[in-house]
Amino acid sequence: MADFDIPELKEYPVIPTIHEGVMAHSKPFVAKDEFQKQLGFPGELIDNWQQVAIDKMGELTGKYRSLAVFLDACVKCGACTDKCHYYLGTSDPKNMPVARQDLYRKVYRRYYTFAGKYFPKLVGATDLTKEVLDDWYSYFHQCSQCRRCSVFCPYGIDTAEISMAAREVMDCVGVGQKYCNEIIGKVYKIGNNLGLPEAALADTLEGLEEDIEDDTGVKVRLPLDEKGAEVLVVTPSADFFAEPHVDGLMGYAKVFHEAGISWTLSSYASEAANFGMFIGSYENMRKVSLRIREAALDLGVKRIIFGECGHAWRVAYSFLNTLAGPFDFLDPKYPVPQHIMEFTYDLIQRKAITLDKSANDDMVLTYHDSCNVARASRMGPMPGGQFILPREVIKASCNHFYDMPQDTIHDATYCCGGGGGLLTDDLMEIRVKGALPRMEALKYVVETYGVTHMAAICAICKSQFTKVLPYYGFKMDSIVSVHQLVSNAIVLGKKQ
Ligand code: SF4
Ligand code: SF4
């Protein structure tokens, strides 16, 4: 099945003995010239790359104060060393967060600190050589920017920010990653990561309407580009065709139908995902975000709601207003933006929709907190709402729910292994190995409570688990969308 060793699922997580360099070979394909250029980066490694990279590092620490603090503050206490799923799954010491940071920090010290300039050996400073750049390309693409390490660091040092900075520097010298950069290019050209044109999107939505009618006898609409709708829904394009994502999209449609609130999708902003964040590029993140603003203005909506996508929600919740605001043309009664989970949770609280939990009695569920939702955003009016709301929606939709062990959920959640721009087949080894801690926690609830399915609200998590679950002996369809559960349970035609 695989041309690499699949880690063994142990009863209790075991911190591995280190094996130097075992993942040095893991590198994503490099973006071709045309895909680099459409994002404003050089097409290949430029001649004076060292100087350009060093200048860019200075620009980034000048621009982002947090980055400079993270590079200066580490005291090498070691608290983060065993917190990264990629270290736990691979045993490569460069996948320890502090060691990953040091790949960048050593170069930063060499060119931007007094001690590093004059006594480099004393402070572990290193010249930026081609060998160092190769190490960056390898190990900064073995970080899913999940921020788990930062939760355990006494100084809150966020390796994700360092990894984003490293990727931006690499893009600026012409060494970008194929997967992310091609995808951003598709959003600019067509509107979504999948390159799904408007006509195909309209066909797909029509097909889904027919499926719902065949299944329920009720005509539920999935409108596209409808001017004057109250709500614009921006969702990951995987929701339009991939399993189990599409079942979640049908769930959103049923909730809107039952709530009697008009809504629309947009063919221009047919993508919630924003891979600009993964490559650390503010400019690209902004360009992708502006499409949402333009679509909202063009369609004349009053609210924007995001579908189930982890990093999209991080960008939306934390940065959308800065990137594409102000949103003063929307209805100020509602949060900008809002998450579909907030919308459905509110309707459940107000008893505005009816859910028949027994419709999901064939499943015993657990819930995977997606990193970007758990550690980089919030949801709803209460602290910790990002943990509470999805669980409340699940519990309102099914009779059997059990959480995974406490040290693997909420803000200590483990990444699925495929986040941060790693969801590509050329990185399958690191994706499978990085999923180990989550798979161990899943095994625990499967064996203890008879859990049969794991729900998630992130498109990347869903795609990643569909692929990696079978490597660990689980069924690929044991990952479900939270709104898939809502879709199964919602009683249509109850409310007028
Ligand atoms: S951000 Fe996540 S993937 Fe990156 S080093 Fe920290 S724990 Fe590992
Ligand atoms: S926990 Fe923080 S301070 Fe300690 S080694 Fe890791 S990054 Fe450095």
Coordinates of C-alpha atoms and ligand atoms in Angstrom, one line a residue:
M1 CA 0.0 0.0 0.0
A2 CA 2.8 2.4 0.8
D3 CA 6.5 2.7 -0.1
F4 CA 7.3 3.9 3.4
D5 CA 6.8 2.5 6.9
I6 CA 3.5 3.2 8.5
P7 CA 3.8 4.0 12.2
E8 CA 2.3 1.4 14.6
L9 CA -0.7 2.6 16.7
K10 CA 0.3 2.2 20.3
E11 CA -2.1 2.0 23.3
Y12 CA -0.5 5.1 24.8
P13 CA 1.4 7.8 22.8
V14 CA 5.2 7.1 22.9
I15 CA 7.8 9.9 22.4
P16 CA 10.1 8.4 19.8
T17 CA 13.9 8.2 20.0
I18 CA 15.4 10.6 17.5
H19 CA 16.6 9.5 14.0
E20 CA 18.6 12.3 12.4
G21 CA 17.6 13.2 8.8
V22 CA 15.0 10.4 8.2
M23 CA 12.7 12.9 6.6
A24 CA 15.2 15.1 4.8
H25 CA 14.1 13.5 1.5
S26 CA 10.5 14.7 2.0
K27 CA 10.0 17.8 -0.3
P28 CA 7.0 19.0 -2.3
F29 CA 7.2 19.5 -6.0
V30 CA 8.6 22.9 -6.9
A31 CA 6.2 25.4 -8.7
K32 CA 6.9 25.9 -12.4
D33 CA 7.8 29.3 -13.8
E34 CA 4.3 30.1 -15.0
F35 CA 2.7 29.5 -11.7
Q36 CA 5.3 31.4 -9.8
K37 CA 5.0 34.5 -12.1
Q38 CA 1.2 34.7 -11.9
L39 CA 1.6 35.2 -8.1
G40 CA 4.3 37.9 -8.6
F41 CA 7.3 35.7 -7.7
P42 CA 10.4 34.9 -9.9
G43 CA 10.0 31.8 -12.0
E44 CA 13.1 29.9 -10.8
L45 CA 16.0 30.3 -8.3
I46 CA 17.4 33.7 -9.1
D47 CA 21.2 34.4 -9.4
N48 CA 21.5 36.7 -6.4
W49 CA 19.1 34.6 -4.3
Q50 CA 21.2 34.9 -1.0
Q51 CA 21.0 38.6 -0.9
V52 CA 17.4 38.8 -1.9
A53 CA 16.5 36.2 0.8
I54 CA 18.5 38.0 3.5
D55 CA 16.9 41.4 2.6
K56 CA 13.4 39.8 2.6
M57 CA 14.1 38.3 6.1
G58 CA 15.0 41.9 7.3
E59 CA 11.8 43.2 5.7
L60 CA 9.7 40.6 7.4
T61 CA 11.1 41.1 10.9
G62 CA 10.7 44.9 10.4
K63 CA 7.1 44.4 9.2
Y64 CA 5.9 41.7 11.7
R65 CA 7.0 42.5 15.2
S66 CA 5.8 39.1 16.4
L67 CA 8.2 37.4 14.1
A68 CA 11.2 39.3 15.5
V69 CA 10.0 38.5 19.1
F70 CA 9.6 34.8 18.3
L71 CA 13.1 34.7 16.8
D72 CA 14.7 36.5 19.8
A73 CA 12.7 35.0 22.7
C74 CA 13.4 31.2 22.6
V75 CA 15.3 30.0 25.7
K76 CA 15.6 26.4 24.5
C77 CA 13.6 25.1 27.4
G78 CA 12.4 22.1 25.3
A79 CA 8.8 22.3 26.3
C80 CA 7.7 22.1 22.6
T81 CA 10.0 19.3 21.5
D82 CA 7.4 16.5 21.8
K83 CA 4.3 18.5 20.9
C84 CA 4.5 18.3 17.1
H85 CA 2.6 15.5 15.4
Y86 CA 5.3 15.4 12.7
Y87 CA 8.0 14.7 15.2
L88 CA 5.9 12.1 17.0
G89 CA 5.1 10.4 13.7
T90 CA 8.6 10.6 12.1
S91 CA 11.2 10.8 14.9
D92 CA 13.2 13.3 12.8
P93 CA 14.6 15.8 15.3
K94 CA 14.3 18.6 12.7
N95 CA 10.5 18.2 13.1
M96 CA 10.8 19.3 16.7
P97 CA 9.3 22.8 16.7
V98 CA 12.4 24.4 18.3
A99 CA 14.6 22.8 15.7
R100 CA 12.4 23.8 12.9
Q101 CA 12.5 27.4 14.1
D102 CA 16.2 27.2 14.5
L103 CA 16.6 26.5 10.7
Y104 CA 15.4 30.1 10.2
R105 CA 16.7 31.6 13.5
K106 CA 20.3 30.6 12.8
V107 CA 20.3 32.5 9.5
Y108 CA 18.5 35.5 11.1
R109 CA 21.1 35.6 13.9
R110 CA 24.0 35.6 11.4
Y111 CA 22.8 38.6 9.5
Y112 CA 20.6 40.5 12.0
T113 CA 22.3 40.3 15.4
F114 CA 25.6 41.7 16.7
A115 CA 26.8 38.4 18.2
G116 CA 25.8 36.4 15.0
K117 CA 27.7 38.9 12.8
Y118 CA 31.0 38.8 14.8
F119 CA 30.9 35.5 16.8
P120 CA 28.6 33.2 14.7
K121 CA 29.9 30.0 16.2
L122 CA 29.3 31.1 19.8
V123 CA 25.6 31.7 19.1
G124 CA 24.9 29.0 16.6
A125 CA 24.6 31.4 13.6
T126 CA 24.8 30.0 10.1
D127 CA 25.4 31.5 6.6
L128 CA 22.6 31.1 4.2
T129 CA 23.9 28.4 1.9
K130 CA 22.2 26.3 -0.7
E131 CA 22.3 23.4 1.7
V132 CA 20.4 25.5 4.3
L133 CA 17.9 26.5 1.6
D134 CA 17.3 22.9 0.8
D135 CA 16.7 22.1 4.5
W136 CA 14.3 25.0 4.6
Y137 CA 12.4 23.6 1.6
S138 CA 12.2 20.2 3.2
Y139 CA 11.3 21.0 6.8
F140 CA 9.2 24.1 6.4
H141 CA 7.0 21.9 4.2
Q142 CA 6.7 19.5 7.1
C143 CA 4.9 22.0 9.3
S144 CA 1.2 22.3 8.9
Q145 CA 1.2 25.7 10.7
C146 CA -1.1 24.1 13.2
R147 CA 0.2 26.2 16.2
R148 CA 0.0 23.3 18.7
C149 CA 3.6 23.9 19.8
S150 CA 2.8 27.5 20.6
V151 CA 0.2 26.4 23.2
F152 CA 2.9 24.6 25.2
C153 CA 5.6 27.2 24.8
P154 CA 6.0 29.3 27.9
Y155 CA 6.7 32.3 25.6
G156 CA 3.9 31.5 23.2
I157 CA 6.4 31.3 20.3
D158 CA 4.4 30.4 17.2
T159 CA 6.4 28.2 14.8
A160 CA 3.6 28.6 12.2
E161 CA 4.6 32.3 11.7
I162 CA 8.2 31.3 11.3
S163 CA 7.2 28.7 8.8
M164 CA 5.1 31.2 6.9
A165 CA 8.0 33.6 6.8
A166 CA 10.3 31.0 5.5
R167 CA 7.9 30.0 2.7
E168 CA 7.5 33.7 1.7
V169 CA 11.3 34.1 1.6
M170 CA 11.6 31.0 -0.6
D171 CA 8.8 32.2 -3.0
C172 CA 10.6 35.5 -3.3
V173 CA 13.8 33.8 -4.5
G174 CA 11.9 31.6 -7.0
V175 CA 11.5 28.4 -5.0
G176 CA 7.8 28.1 -4.4
Q177 CA 5.7 25.0 -3.8
K178 CA 3.7 23.7 -6.7
Y179 CA 0.5 22.7 -4.9
C180 CA -0.2 25.9 -3.1
N181 CA 0.9 28.3 -5.9
E182 CA -1.0 26.5 -8.7
I183 CA -4.1 26.6 -6.5
I184 CA -3.9 30.3 -5.8
G185 CA -3.5 30.8 -9.6
K186 CA -6.7 28.9 -10.2
V187 CA -8.6 31.1 -7.8
Y188 CA -7.4 34.2 -9.7
K189 CA -8.4 32.7 -13.1
I190 CA -11.5 30.7 -12.4
G191 CA -12.6 31.6 -8.8
N192 CA -11.9 28.4 -6.9
N193 CA -9.1 25.9 -6.0
L194 CA -10.5 23.2 -8.2
G195 CA -10.7 25.3 -11.4
L196 CA -14.5 24.5 -11.5
P197 CA -16.0 27.0 -14.1
E198 CA -19.4 28.7 -13.5
A199 CA -21.3 26.4 -15.9
A200 CA -20.0 23.2 -14.2
L201 CA -20.8 24.7 -10.8
A202 CA -24.3 25.5 -11.8
D203 CA -24.8 22.0 -13.1
T204 CA -23.4 20.5 -9.9
L205 CA -25.8 22.5 -7.8
E206 CA -28.7 21.6 -9.9
G207 CA -27.7 17.9 -9.5
L208 CA -27.6 18.3 -5.8
E209 CA -31.1 19.9 -5.7
E210 CA -32.4 16.8 -7.6
D211 CA -30.6 14.5 -5.2
I212 CA -32.3 16.2 -2.2
E213 CA -35.7 16.1 -3.8
D214 CA -35.3 12.4 -4.7
D215 CA -34.3 11.7 -1.1
T216 CA -36.8 13.8 0.8
G217 CA -39.5 14.8 -1.7
V218 CA -38.8 18.4 -0.8
K219 CA -37.5 21.0 -3.3
V220 CA -34.5 22.6 -1.5
R221 CA -32.6 25.2 -3.5
L222 CA -28.9 25.7 -3.9
P223 CA -28.9 29.1 -5.5
L224 CA -26.0 30.6 -7.5
D225 CA -25.3 34.3 -8.2
E226 CA -28.8 35.3 -7.0
K227 CA -28.8 39.1 -6.5
G228 CA -30.7 40.4 -3.6
A229 CA -30.3 37.3 -1.5
E230 CA -29.9 37.9 2.3
V231 CA -26.8 35.8 2.8
L232 CA -23.8 35.1 0.7
V233 CA -22.3 31.6 1.6
V234 CA -18.6 31.3 0.9
T235 CA -17.6 27.7 1.2
P236 CA -14.5 25.5 0.2
S237 CA -14.9 24.3 -3.3
A238 CA -14.4 20.7 -2.1
D239 CA -18.0 21.1 -0.8
F240 CA -19.2 21.1 -4.4
F241 CA -18.2 17.5 -5.2
A242 CA -15.9 15.7 -2.7
E243 CA -17.2 13.2 -0.1
P244 CA -18.1 13.8 2.7
H245 CA -17.9 17.6 2.1
V246 CA -20.9 17.6 -0.3
D247 CA -23.2 16.1 2.3
G248 CA -22.3 19.1 4.5
L249 CA -23.3 21.5 1.7
M250 CA -26.6 19.8 1.3
G251 CA -27.0 20.2 5.1
Y252 CA -26.4 24.0 4.8
A253 CA -29.1 24.2 2.0
K254 CA -31.6 22.3 4.1
V255 CA -31.0 24.6 7.1
F256 CA -31.5 27.8 5.0
H257 CA -34.6 26.2 3.5
E258 CA -36.1 25.4 6.8
A259 CA -35.1 28.7 8.4
G260 CA -36.8 30.5 5.4
I261 CA -33.7 32.7 4.9
S262 CA -32.7 33.5 1.3
W263 CA -29.1 32.7 0.4
T264 CA -26.8 32.4 -2.5
L265 CA -23.4 31.0 -3.5
S266 CA -21.2 33.0 -5.8
S267 CA -19.4 31.8 -8.9
Y268 CA -16.9 34.6 -8.6
A269 CA -16.1 33.9 -4.9
S270 CA -16.6 30.2 -5.2
E271 CA -13.8 29.4 -2.8
A272 CA -13.5 30.0 1.0
A273 CA -10.0 28.6 1.2
N274 CA -7.2 31.1 1.1
F275 CA -3.8 29.4 0.4
G276 CA -2.2 32.9 0.5
M277 CA -1.9 32.3 4.3
F278 CA -0.1 29.0 3.8
I279 CA 2.6 30.6 1.7
G280 CA 2.8 33.6 4.1
S281 CA 2.0 36.1 1.4
Y282 CA -0.1 39.0 2.7
E283 CA -0.5 40.3 -0.9
N284 CA -1.9 37.0 -2.2
M285 CA -4.1 36.5 0.9
R286 CA -5.5 40.0 0.3
K287 CA -6.2 39.4 -3.4
V288 CA -8.1 36.2 -2.6
S289 CA -10.1 37.9 0.2
L290 CA -11.1 40.9 -2.0
R291 CA -13.0 38.5 -4.2
I292 CA -15.4 37.9 -1.3
R293 CA -15.9 41.6 -0.8
E294 CA -16.5 42.2 -4.5
A295 CA -19.0 39.3 -4.7
A296 CA -20.9 40.5 -1.6
L297 CA -21.2 44.0 -3.1
D298 CA -22.2 42.8 -6.5
L299 CA -24.9 40.5 -5.1
G300 CA -26.2 43.1 -2.7
V301 CA -26.3 40.6 0.3
K302 CA -26.7 41.7 3.9
R303 CA -24.6 38.9 5.5
I304 CA -21.6 36.7 4.8
I305 CA -21.5 33.2 6.2
F306 CA -18.5 30.8 5.9
G307 CA -19.0 27.1 5.3
E308 CA -17.0 24.3 7.0
C309 CA -13.3 25.1 6.3
G310 CA -10.7 25.5 9.0
H311 CA -8.1 27.8 7.6
A312 CA -10.7 29.8 5.7
W313 CA -12.3 30.5 9.0
R314 CA -9.0 31.6 10.5
V315 CA -8.4 34.0 7.7
A316 CA -12.0 35.2 7.9
Y317 CA -12.3 35.5 11.6
S318 CA -8.8 37.0 12.3
F319 CA -7.9 38.9 9.1
L320 CA -10.9 39.5 6.7
N321 CA -11.7 43.0 8.0
T322 CA -8.1 44.1 7.6
L323 CA -7.6 42.4 4.3
A324 CA -10.9 43.4 2.6
G325 CA -12.9 45.6 5.0
P326 CA -14.6 47.7 6.0
F327 CA -17.8 45.7 5.7
D328 CA -20.1 48.6 6.6
F329 CA -22.4 47.7 3.7
L330 CA -23.6 44.6 5.6
D331 CA -26.3 44.4 8.2
P332 CA -24.6 45.4 11.5
K333 CA -27.0 43.1 13.5
Y334 CA -24.9 40.1 12.5
P335 CA -21.2 39.3 13.1
V336 CA -18.9 39.8 10.1
P337 CA -18.2 37.2 9.0
Q338 CA -20.4 34.5 10.6
H339 CA -19.7 30.7 10.6
I340 CA -22.3 28.3 9.4
M341 CA -22.0 26.6 12.8
E342 CA -23.0 29.9 14.6
F343 CA -26.0 30.1 12.2
T344 CA -27.2 26.6 12.8
Y345 CA -26.5 26.6 16.5
D346 CA -28.6 29.8 16.9
L347 CA -31.5 28.2 15.0
I348 CA -31.3 25.1 17.2
Q349 CA -31.3 27.3 20.4
R350 CA -34.3 29.2 19.2
K351 CA -36.0 25.9 18.2
A352 CA -36.4 27.3 14.7
I353 CA -35.4 24.0 13.1
T354 CA -36.3 20.5 14.2
L355 CA -33.8 17.7 14.4
D356 CA -34.6 14.0 14.7
K357 CA -31.5 12.5 16.4
S358 CA -32.5 9.0 15.6
A359 CA -31.7 9.6 11.9
N360 CA -28.0 9.2 12.9
D361 CA -28.5 6.2 15.1
D362 CA -26.3 4.1 12.8
M363 CA -23.3 6.1 13.9
V364 CA -21.4 6.6 17.2
L365 CA -19.6 9.9 16.9
T366 CA -16.5 11.7 18.0
Y367 CA -15.3 15.2 16.9
H368 CA -12.0 16.3 15.6
D369 CA -11.2 20.0 16.5
S370 CA -9.5 21.4 13.4
C371 CA -6.3 23.4 14.4
N372 CA -7.1 26.6 12.7
V373 CA -10.6 26.8 14.2
A374 CA -9.3 25.6 17.6
R375 CA -6.2 27.7 18.0
A376 CA -6.6 30.7 15.7
S377 CA -10.2 31.7 15.9
R378 CA -13.4 31.8 18.0
M379 CA -17.0 31.2 17.3
G380 CA -20.1 32.6 19.0
P381 CA -20.4 35.0 21.9
M382 CA -18.8 32.8 24.6
P383 CA -15.1 32.0 25.3
G384 CA -14.3 28.6 23.9
G385 CA -17.3 28.8 21.6
Q386 CA -15.2 27.2 18.8
F387 CA -15.1 24.0 20.9
I388 CA -18.7 24.3 22.3
L389 CA -20.8 25.2 19.2
P390 CA -19.8 22.3 16.9
R391 CA -20.2 19.8 19.8
E392 CA -23.7 21.2 20.6
V393 CA -24.7 21.0 17.0
I394 CA -23.5 17.4 16.8
K395 CA -25.2 16.4 20.1
A396 CA -28.5 18.0 18.8
S397 CA -28.2 15.8 15.7
C398 CA -27.3 12.4 17.1
N399 CA -27.8 10.3 20.2
H400 CA -24.2 8.8 20.6
F401 CA -21.3 11.2 21.0
Y402 CA -17.9 10.7 22.9
D403 CA -14.9 13.0 23.0
M404 CA -11.4 11.7 22.3
P405 CA -8.9 12.1 25.2
Q406 CA -8.6 15.6 26.7
D407 CA -5.0 16.1 25.7
T408 CA -5.9 15.6 22.1
I409 CA -8.9 17.9 21.7
H410 CA -9.8 21.6 22.2
D411 CA -6.7 23.8 22.1
A412 CA -4.5 20.7 22.5
T413 CA -6.0 19.1 19.4
Y414 CA -3.7 17.3 17.0
C415 CA -3.5 18.3 13.3
C416 CA -5.0 15.9 10.8
G417 CA -1.5 15.9 9.2
G418 CA -2.5 17.5 5.9
G419 CA -3.0 21.2 6.8
G420 CA -0.9 24.2 6.0
G421 CA -0.6 23.4 2.2
L422 CA 0.6 19.8 2.6
L423 CA -2.5 18.2 1.2
T424 CA -0.8 16.9 -1.9
D425 CA 0.2 13.4 -3.0
D426 CA 3.9 14.3 -3.3
L427 CA 3.8 14.7 0.5
M428 CA 1.9 11.5 1.3
E429 CA 4.6 10.1 3.6
I430 CA 4.6 13.1 5.9
R431 CA 0.8 13.3 5.8
V432 CA 0.4 9.7 6.9
K433 CA 3.1 9.8 9.6
G434 CA 1.8 13.2 10.9
A435 CA -1.7 11.7 11.4
L436 CA -0.4 9.2 14.0
P437 CA -1.3 11.1 17.2
R438 CA -4.9 11.7 15.9
M439 CA -5.2 8.1 14.8
E440 CA -4.1 6.9 18.3
A441 CA -6.7 9.0 20.0
L442 CA -9.3 7.8 17.5
K443 CA -8.4 4.2 18.2
Y444 CA -8.9 4.8 21.9
V445 CA -12.5 5.9 21.5
V446 CA -13.2 3.2 18.9
E447 CA -12.1 0.6 21.4
T448 CA -13.5 2.2 24.5
Y449 CA -16.9 3.5 23.3
G450 CA -17.5 1.8 20.0
V451 CA -17.1 5.0 18.0
T452 CA -17.7 4.4 14.3
H453 CA -17.4 7.9 12.8
M454 CA -15.4 11.1 13.4
A455 CA -17.0 14.5 12.4
A456 CA -15.0 17.6 11.4
I457 CA -15.6 21.1 10.1
C458 CA -12.6 21.5 7.9
A459 CA -12.4 20.6 4.2
I460 CA -8.7 19.8 4.5
C461 CA -9.2 17.5 7.5
K462 CA -12.0 15.7 5.7
S463 CA -9.9 15.2 2.6
Q464 CA -6.8 14.2 4.6
F465 CA -8.7 11.7 6.7
T466 CA -10.4 10.1 3.7
K467 CA -7.0 9.4 2.4
V468 CA -5.1 8.4 5.6
L469 CA -7.7 6.5 7.6
P470 CA -7.2 3.3 5.6
Y471 CA -3.4 3.3 6.2
Y472 CA -4.3 2.8 9.9
G473 CA -7.0 0.2 9.4
F474 CA -10.0 2.5 9.6
K475 CA -12.6 2.9 6.9
M476 CA -12.2 5.9 4.6
D477 CA -15.9 6.9 5.0
S478 CA -15.7 7.0 8.8
I479 CA -15.0 10.8 8.5
V480 CA -18.2 12.9 8.2
S481 CA -19.2 16.6 7.9
V482 CA -20.9 18.1 10.9
H483 CA -23.6 19.5 8.6
Q484 CA -24.0 16.0 7.1
L485 CA -25.3 15.0 10.5
V486 CA -27.6 18.0 10.5
S487 CA -28.7 17.1 7.0
N488 CA -29.6 13.5 8.0
A489 CA -31.5 14.7 11.1
I490 CA -33.3 17.9 10.0
V491 CA -37.0 17.5 9.6
L492 CA -38.1 19.4 6.5
G493 CA -41.4 21.1 6.2
K494 CA -41.9 21.4 9.9
K495 CA -41.5 25.2 10.1
Q496 CA -43.5 27.7 8.1
Ligands
SF4_1 S1 3.0 24.6 14.1 FE1 2.3 22.5 14.3 S2 3.3 21.4 12.6 FE2 4.4 23.4 12.9 S3 6.0 22.8 14.3 FE3 4.3 23.6 15.6 S4 3.2 21.7 16.1 FE4 4.5 21.2 14.4
SF4_2 S1 8.9 25.8 24.2 FE1 9.3 27.9 23.4 S2 11.0 28.7 24.5 FE2 11.0 26.5 24.9 S3 12.3 25.6 23.3 FE3 10.2 25.6 22.4 S4 10.1 27.5 21.3 FE4 11.9 27.7 22.6

